[in-house]
mmCIF file of C-alpha atoms and ligand atoms in Angstrom:
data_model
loop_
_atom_site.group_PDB
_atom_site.id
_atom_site.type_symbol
_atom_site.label_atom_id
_atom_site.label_comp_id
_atom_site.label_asym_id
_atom_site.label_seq_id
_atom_site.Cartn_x
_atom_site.Cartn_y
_atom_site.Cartn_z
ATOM 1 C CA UNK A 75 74.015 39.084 -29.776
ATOM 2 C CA UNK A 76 73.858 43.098 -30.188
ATOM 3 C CA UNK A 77 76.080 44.505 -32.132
ATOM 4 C CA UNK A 78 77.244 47.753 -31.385
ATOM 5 C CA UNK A 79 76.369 50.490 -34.419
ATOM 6 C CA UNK A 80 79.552 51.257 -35.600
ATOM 7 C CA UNK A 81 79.914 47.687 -36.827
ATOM 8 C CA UNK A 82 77.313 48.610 -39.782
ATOM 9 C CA UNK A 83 79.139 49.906 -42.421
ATOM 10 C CA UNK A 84 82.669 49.115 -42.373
ATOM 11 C CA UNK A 85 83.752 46.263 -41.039
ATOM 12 C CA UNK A 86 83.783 41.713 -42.550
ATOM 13 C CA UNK A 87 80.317 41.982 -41.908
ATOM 14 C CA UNK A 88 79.716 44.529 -44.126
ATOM 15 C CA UNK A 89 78.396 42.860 -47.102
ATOM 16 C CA UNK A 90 76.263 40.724 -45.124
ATOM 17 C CA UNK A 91 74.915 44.050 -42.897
ATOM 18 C CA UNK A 92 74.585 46.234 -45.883
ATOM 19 C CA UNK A 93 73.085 43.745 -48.707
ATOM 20 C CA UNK A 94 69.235 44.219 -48.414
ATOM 21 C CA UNK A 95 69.203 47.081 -45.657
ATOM 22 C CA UNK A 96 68.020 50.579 -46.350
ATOM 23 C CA UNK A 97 70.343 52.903 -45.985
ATOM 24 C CA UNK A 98 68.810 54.324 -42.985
ATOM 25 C CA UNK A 99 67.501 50.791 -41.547
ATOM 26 C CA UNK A 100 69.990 49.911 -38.812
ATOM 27 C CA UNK A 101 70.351 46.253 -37.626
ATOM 28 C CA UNK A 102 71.446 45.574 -34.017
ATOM 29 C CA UNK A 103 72.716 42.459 -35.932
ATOM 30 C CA UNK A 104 73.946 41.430 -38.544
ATOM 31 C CA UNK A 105 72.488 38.886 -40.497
ATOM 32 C CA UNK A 106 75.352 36.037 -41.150
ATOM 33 C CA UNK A 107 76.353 34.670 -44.045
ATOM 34 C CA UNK A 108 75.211 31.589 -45.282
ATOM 35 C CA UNK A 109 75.585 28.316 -43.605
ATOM 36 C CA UNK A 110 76.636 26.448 -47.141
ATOM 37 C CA UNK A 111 78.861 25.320 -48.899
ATOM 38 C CA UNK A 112 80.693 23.693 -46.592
ATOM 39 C CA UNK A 113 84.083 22.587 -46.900
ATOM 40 C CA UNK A 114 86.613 20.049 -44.977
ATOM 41 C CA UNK A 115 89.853 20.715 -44.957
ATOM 42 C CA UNK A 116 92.487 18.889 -42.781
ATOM 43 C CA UNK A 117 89.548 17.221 -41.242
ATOM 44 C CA UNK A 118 87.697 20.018 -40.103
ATOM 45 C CA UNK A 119 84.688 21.181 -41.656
ATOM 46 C CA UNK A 120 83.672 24.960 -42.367
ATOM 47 C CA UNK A 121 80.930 27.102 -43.602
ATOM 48 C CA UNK A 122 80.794 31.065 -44.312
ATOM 49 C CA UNK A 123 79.068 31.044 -41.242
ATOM 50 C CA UNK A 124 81.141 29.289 -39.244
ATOM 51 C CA UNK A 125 84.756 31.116 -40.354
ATOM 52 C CA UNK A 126 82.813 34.777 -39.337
ATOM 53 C CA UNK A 127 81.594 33.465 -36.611
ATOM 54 C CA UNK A 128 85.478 31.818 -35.532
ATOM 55 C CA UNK A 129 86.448 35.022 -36.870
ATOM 56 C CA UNK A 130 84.845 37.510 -34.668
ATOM 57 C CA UNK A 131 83.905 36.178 -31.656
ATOM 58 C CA UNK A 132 81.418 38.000 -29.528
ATOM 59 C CA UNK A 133 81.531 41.812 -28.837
ATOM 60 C CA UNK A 134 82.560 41.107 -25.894
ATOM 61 C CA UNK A 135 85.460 38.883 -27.273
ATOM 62 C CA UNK A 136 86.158 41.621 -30.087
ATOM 63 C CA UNK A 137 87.052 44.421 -27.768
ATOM 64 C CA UNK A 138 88.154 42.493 -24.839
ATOM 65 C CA UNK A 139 92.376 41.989 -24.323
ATOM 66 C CA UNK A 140 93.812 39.164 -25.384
ATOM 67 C CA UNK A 141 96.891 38.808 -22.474
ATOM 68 C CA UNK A 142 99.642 41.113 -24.480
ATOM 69 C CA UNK A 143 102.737 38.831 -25.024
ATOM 70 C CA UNK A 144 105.904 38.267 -26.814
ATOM 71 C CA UNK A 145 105.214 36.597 -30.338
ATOM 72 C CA UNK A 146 109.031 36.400 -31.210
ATOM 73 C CA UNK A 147 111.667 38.294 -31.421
ATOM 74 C CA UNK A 148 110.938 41.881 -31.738
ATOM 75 C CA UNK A 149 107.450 41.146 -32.280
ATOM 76 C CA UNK A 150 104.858 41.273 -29.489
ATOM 77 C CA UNK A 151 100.412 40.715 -29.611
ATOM 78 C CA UNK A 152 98.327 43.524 -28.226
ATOM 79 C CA UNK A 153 95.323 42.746 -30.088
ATOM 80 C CA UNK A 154 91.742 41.703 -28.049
ATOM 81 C CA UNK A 155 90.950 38.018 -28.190
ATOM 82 C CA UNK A 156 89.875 38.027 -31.934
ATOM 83 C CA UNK A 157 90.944 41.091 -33.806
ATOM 84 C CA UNK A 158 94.869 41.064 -33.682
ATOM 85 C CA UNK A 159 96.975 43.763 -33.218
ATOM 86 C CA UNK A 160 101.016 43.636 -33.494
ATOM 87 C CA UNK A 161 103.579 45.840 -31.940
ATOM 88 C CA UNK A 162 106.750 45.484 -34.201
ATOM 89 C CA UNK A 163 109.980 47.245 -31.529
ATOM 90 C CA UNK A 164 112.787 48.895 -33.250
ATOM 91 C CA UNK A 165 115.455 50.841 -31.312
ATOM 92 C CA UNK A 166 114.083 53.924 -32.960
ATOM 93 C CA UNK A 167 110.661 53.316 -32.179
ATOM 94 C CA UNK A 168 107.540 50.786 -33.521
ATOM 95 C CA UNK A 169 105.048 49.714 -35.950
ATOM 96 C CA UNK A 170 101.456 48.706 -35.150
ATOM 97 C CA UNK A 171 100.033 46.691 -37.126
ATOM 98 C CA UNK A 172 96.097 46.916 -37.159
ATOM 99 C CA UNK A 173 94.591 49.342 -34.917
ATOM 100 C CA UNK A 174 90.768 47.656 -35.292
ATOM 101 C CA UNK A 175 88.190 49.515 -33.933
ATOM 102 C CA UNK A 176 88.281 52.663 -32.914
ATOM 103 C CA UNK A 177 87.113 51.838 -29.267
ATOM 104 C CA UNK A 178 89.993 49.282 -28.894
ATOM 105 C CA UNK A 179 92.714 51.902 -28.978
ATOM 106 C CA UNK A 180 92.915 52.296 -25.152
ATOM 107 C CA UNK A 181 92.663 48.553 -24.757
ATOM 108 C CA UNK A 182 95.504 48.060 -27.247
ATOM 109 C CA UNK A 183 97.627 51.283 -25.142
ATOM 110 C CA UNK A 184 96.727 49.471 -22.215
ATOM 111 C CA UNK A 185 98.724 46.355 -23.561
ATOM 112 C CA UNK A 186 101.524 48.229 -25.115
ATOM 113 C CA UNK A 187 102.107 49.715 -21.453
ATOM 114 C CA UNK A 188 101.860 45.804 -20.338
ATOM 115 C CA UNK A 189 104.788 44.623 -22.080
ATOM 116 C CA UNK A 190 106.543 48.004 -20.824
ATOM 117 C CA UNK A 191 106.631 49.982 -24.272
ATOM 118 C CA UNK A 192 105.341 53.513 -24.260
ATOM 119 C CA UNK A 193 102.651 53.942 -26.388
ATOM 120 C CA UNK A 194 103.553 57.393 -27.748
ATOM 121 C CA UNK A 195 106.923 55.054 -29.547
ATOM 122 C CA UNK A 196 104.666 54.214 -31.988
ATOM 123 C CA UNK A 197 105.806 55.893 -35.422
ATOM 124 C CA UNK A 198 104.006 53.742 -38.355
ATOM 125 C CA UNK A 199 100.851 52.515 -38.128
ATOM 126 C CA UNK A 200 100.036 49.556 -40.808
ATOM 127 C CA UNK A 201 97.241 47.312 -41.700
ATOM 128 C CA UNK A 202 96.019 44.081 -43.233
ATOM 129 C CA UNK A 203 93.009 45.228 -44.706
ATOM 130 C CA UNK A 204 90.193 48.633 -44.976
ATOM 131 C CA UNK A 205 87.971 47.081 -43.091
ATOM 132 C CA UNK A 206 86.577 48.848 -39.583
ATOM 133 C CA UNK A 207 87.557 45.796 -37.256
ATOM 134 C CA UNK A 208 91.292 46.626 -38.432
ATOM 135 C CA UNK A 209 92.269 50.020 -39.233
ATOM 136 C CA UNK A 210 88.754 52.154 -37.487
ATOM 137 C CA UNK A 211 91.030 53.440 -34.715
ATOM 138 C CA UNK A 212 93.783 54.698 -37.027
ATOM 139 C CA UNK A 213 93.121 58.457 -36.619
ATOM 140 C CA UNK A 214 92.953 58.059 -33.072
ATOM 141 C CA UNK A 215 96.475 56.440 -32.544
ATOM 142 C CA UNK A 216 98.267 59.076 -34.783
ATOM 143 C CA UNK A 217 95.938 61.778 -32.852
ATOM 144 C CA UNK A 218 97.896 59.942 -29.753
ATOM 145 C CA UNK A 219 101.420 59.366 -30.957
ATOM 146 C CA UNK A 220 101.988 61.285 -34.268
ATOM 147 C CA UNK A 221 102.380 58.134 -35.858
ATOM 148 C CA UNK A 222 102.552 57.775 -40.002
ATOM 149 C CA UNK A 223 99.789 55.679 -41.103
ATOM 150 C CA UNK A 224 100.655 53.837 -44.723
ATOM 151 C CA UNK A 225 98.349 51.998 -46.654
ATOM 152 C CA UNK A 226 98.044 49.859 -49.959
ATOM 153 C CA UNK A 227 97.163 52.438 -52.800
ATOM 154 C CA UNK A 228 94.361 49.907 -53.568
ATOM 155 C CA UNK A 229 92.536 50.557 -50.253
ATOM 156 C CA UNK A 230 92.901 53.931 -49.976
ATOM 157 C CA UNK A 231 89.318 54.345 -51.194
ATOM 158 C CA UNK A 232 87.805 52.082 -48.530
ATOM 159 C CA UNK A 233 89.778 53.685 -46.110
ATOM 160 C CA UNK A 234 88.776 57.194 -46.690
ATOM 161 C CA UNK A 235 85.378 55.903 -46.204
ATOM 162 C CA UNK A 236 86.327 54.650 -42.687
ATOM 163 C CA UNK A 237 85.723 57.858 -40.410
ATOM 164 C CA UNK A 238 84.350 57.188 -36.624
ATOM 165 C CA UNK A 239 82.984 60.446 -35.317
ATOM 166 C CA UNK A 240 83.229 62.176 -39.047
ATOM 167 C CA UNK A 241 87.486 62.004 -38.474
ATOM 168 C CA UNK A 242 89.191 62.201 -41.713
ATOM 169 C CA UNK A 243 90.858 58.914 -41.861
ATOM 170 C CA UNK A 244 95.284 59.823 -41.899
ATOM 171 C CA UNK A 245 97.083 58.111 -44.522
ATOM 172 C CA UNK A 246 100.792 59.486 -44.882
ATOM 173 C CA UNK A 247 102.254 57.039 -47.489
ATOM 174 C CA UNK A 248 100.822 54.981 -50.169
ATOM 175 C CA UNK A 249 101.806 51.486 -50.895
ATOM 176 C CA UNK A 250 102.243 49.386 -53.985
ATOM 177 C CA UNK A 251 102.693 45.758 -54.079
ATOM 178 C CA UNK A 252 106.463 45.184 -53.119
ATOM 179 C CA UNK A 253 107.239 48.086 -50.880
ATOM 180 C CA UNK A 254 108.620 47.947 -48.146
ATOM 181 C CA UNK A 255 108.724 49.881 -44.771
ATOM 182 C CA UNK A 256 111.464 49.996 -42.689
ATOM 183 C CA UNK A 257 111.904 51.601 -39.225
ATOM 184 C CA UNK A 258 115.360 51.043 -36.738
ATOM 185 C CA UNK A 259 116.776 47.724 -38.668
ATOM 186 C CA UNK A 260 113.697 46.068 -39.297
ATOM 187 C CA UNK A 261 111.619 45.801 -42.648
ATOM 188 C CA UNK A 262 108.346 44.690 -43.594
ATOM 189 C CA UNK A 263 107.546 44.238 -47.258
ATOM 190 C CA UNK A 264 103.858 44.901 -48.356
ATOM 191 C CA UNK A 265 102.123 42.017 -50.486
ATOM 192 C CA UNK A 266 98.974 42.889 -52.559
ATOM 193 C CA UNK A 267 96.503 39.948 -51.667
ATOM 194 C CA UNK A 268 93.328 40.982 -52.657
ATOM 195 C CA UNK A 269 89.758 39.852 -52.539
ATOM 196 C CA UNK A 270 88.444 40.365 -49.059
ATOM 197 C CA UNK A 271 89.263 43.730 -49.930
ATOM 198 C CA UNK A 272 90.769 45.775 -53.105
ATOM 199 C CA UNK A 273 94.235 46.641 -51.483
ATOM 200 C CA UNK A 274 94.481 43.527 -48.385
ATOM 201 C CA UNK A 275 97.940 43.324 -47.863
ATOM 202 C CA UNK A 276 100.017 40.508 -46.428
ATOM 203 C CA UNK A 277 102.996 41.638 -44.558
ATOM 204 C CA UNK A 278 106.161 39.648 -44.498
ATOM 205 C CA UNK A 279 109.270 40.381 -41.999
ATOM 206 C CA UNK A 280 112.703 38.741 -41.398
ATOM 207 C CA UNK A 281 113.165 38.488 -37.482
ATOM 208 C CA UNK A 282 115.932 37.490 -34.782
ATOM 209 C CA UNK A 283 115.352 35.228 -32.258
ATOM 210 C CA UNK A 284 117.749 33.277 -30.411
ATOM 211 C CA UNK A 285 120.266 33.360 -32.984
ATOM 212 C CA UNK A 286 118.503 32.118 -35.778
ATOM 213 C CA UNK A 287 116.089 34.163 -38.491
ATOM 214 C CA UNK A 288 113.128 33.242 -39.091
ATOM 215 C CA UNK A 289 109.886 34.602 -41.655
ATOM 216 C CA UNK A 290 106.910 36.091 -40.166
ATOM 217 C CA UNK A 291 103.776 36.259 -42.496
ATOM 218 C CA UNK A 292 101.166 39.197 -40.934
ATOM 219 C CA UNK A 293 98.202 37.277 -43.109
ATOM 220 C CA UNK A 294 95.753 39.024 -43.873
ATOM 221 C CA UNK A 295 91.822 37.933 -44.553
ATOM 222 C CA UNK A 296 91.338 35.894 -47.720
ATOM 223 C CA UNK A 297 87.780 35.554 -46.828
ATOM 224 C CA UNK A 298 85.747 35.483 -49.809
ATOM 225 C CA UNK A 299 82.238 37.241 -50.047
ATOM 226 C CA UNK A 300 78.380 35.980 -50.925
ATOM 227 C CA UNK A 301 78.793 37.228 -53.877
ATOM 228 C CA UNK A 302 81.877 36.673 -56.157
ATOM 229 C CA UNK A 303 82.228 39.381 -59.145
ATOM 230 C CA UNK A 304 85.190 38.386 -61.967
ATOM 231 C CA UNK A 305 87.043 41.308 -60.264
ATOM 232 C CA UNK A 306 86.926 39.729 -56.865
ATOM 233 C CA UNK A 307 87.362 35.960 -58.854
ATOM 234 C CA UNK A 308 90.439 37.324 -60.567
ATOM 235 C CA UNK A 309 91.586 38.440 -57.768
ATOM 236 C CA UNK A 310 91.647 35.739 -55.456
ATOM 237 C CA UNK A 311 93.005 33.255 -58.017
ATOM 238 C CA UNK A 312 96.225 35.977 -57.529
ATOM 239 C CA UNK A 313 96.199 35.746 -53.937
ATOM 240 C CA UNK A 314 96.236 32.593 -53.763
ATOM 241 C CA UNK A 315 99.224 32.024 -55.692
ATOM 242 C CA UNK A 316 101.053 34.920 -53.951
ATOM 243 C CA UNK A 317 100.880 33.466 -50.591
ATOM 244 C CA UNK A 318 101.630 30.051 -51.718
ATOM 245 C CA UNK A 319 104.857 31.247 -52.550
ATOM 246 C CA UNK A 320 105.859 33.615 -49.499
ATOM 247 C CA UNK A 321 108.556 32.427 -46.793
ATOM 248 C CA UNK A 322 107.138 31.685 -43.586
ATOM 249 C CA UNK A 323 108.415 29.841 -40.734
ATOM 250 C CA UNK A 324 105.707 32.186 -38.157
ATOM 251 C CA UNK A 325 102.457 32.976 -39.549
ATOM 252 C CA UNK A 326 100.162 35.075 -38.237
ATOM 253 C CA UNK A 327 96.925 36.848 -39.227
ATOM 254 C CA UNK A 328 94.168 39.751 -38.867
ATOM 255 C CA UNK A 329 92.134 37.758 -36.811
ATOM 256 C CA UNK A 330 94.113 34.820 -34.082
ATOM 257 C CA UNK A 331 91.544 32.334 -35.148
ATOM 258 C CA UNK A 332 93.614 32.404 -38.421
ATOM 259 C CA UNK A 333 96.825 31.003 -36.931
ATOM 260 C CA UNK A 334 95.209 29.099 -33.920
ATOM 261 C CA UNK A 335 96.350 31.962 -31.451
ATOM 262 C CA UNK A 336 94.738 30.612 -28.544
ATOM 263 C CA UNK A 337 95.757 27.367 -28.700
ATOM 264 C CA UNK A 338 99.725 28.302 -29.556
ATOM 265 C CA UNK A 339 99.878 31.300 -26.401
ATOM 266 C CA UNK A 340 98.312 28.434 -24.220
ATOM 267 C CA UNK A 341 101.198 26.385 -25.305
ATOM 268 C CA UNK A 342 103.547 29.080 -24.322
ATOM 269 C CA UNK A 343 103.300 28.411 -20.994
ATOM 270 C CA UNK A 344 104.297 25.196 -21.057
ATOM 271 C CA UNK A 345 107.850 26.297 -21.732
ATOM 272 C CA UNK A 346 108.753 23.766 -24.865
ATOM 273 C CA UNK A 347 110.139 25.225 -28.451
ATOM 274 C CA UNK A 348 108.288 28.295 -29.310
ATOM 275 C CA UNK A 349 104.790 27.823 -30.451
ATOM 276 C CA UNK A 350 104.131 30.171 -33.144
ATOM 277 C CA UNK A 351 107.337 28.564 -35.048
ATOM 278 C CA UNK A 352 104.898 26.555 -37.501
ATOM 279 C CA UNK A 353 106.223 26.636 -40.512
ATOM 280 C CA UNK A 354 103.802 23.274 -41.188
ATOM 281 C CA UNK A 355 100.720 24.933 -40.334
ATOM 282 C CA UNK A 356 101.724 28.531 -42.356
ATOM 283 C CA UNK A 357 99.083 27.656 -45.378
ATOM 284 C CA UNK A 358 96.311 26.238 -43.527
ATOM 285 C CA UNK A 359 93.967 29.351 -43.669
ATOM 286 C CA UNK A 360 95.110 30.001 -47.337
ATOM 287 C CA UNK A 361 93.839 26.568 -47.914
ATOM 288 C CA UNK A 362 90.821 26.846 -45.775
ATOM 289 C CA UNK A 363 89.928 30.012 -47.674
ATOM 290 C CA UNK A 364 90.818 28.699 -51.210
ATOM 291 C CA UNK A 365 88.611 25.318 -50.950
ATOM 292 C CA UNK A 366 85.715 28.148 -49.744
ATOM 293 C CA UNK A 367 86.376 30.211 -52.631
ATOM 294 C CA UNK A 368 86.365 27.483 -55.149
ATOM 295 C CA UNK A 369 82.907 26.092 -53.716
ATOM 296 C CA UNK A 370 81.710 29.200 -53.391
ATOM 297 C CA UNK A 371 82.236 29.762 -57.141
ATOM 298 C CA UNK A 372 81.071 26.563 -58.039
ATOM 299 C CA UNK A 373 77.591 27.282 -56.220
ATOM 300 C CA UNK A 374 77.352 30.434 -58.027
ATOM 301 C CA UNK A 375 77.745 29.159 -61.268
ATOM 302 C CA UNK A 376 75.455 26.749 -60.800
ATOM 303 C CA UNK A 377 77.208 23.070 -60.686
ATOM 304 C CA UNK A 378 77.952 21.200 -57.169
ATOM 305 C CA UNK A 379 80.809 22.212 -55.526
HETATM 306 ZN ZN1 LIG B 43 87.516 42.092 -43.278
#
């Protein structure tokens, strides 16, 4: 499996790529992360390995359009089949909501021009976390639409250091936990969930659909690395209990594998009650990502997980 260069420095695989590699050794892939511990949870069994790997996908499937469709409400997907993108519609304009790489911008136009929204609407442009596979192409869409691109204060460093082709990387606004952003009637509140990265952010939203309101959770990554520092270990233990307590009735994610994408837009067309209302399925990745945590920690410091 190649991987293309620009996945080297700033994107999940970064601590796997980077730990051990000269600075000007460059992999054409990746080494993955380890294939232990493993954890079960609701029956299924996971490694670090196998999350990336469910994760990512291949290239191909990282840069490749996922069919663009309507989510709920005034929500829509535009993403490629693993890295997720959402277009949030306001009468005044939208949001996108992870740009990911850089070379995925036309491929996410492309879908915005699908589900017959003009790209150049675009007027925020938000993300889940400062890694390349989310927010790479965000100089290129505000190049494209003059969007404002706001970011958790606590990944503004990572951010800046995000810069295909040497572009500065925009950021118009800085978040702190609790803000919220609001464009034409709709608002999304920003959630510090760190770990994956310093500022990850978990978005929530209220939306409208046929007559009810419901809660929309924009997950974010909760992945936790090789390596667990107590920085990252305090973290987490925060995140954790953060997203425990968020309202969700629609939960979604910075990759689809988080929230079973596939499976729920193939259910779509079966014209039943709305897949992606899964209110009972809102915490699984939290938990998945917890239990790997905790037995990740309990490796490191030595006892059985
Ligand atoms: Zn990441």
């Amino acid at each position: 499996m190649k991987m293309p260069l620009t996945l080297n420095r700033s994107t999940c695989l970064v601590a796997t790529v980077v730990v051990g590699a000269g600075l000007h050794t460059v992999r054409a892939q990746g080494q993955p992360p380890p294939d232990h511990p493993a954890v079960t949870v609701r029956g299924q069994t996971y490694t670090p390995r196998s999350i990336l790997a469910r994760n990512m996908g291949t290239p191909e499937d990282q840069s490749t359009a996922f069919p663009p469709h309507k989510i709920i409400g005034n929500i829509y997907y535009v993403g490629t089949r693993t890295l997720t993108s959402f277009l949030v519609t306001t009468p005044q304009g939208a949001i996108l909501i992870n740009t990911t790489y850089e070379r995925n911008v036309p491929v996410i136009q492309k879908s915005v021009e699908q589900l017959g929204f003009k790209f150049s609407d675009i007027k925020i442009v938000l993300g889940n976390h400062a890694h390349g596979d989310h927010q790479e192409g965000d100089a290129l869409v505000k190049q494209l639409t003059g969007a404002q691109v706001m970011a958790m204060a606590e990944d503004v460093p990572a951010l800046q250091a995000i810069k295909p082709g040497g572009k500065a990387h925009p950021i118009d606004r800085i978040l702190h936990d609790g803000d919220q952003v609001t464009l034409g009637g709709t608002t999304l509140v920003a959630h510090l969930t760190p770990g994956h990265t310093r500022g990850a952010t978990t978005w929530t939203m209220k939306v409208e659909d046929g007559g009810k309101t419901y809660d929309v959770m924009f997950g974010c990554s909760l992945r936790a690395p090789e390596r667990l520092t107590p920085q990252i270990v305090d973290e987490f233990n925060r995140s954790f209990a953060v997203v425990r307590t968020l309202p969700c009735d629609v939960q979604l994610g910075d990759h689809g594998a988080q929230y079973n994408m596939q499976a729920k837009y193939a259910r779509l067309a079966s014209g039943g009650p709305n897949p992606f209302i899964d209110p009972g399925s809102c915490k699984v990745e939290a938990e998945i990502s917890e239990a790997m945590f905790r037995a990740i920690l309990a490796e490191q410091s030595g006892r059985q997980p």
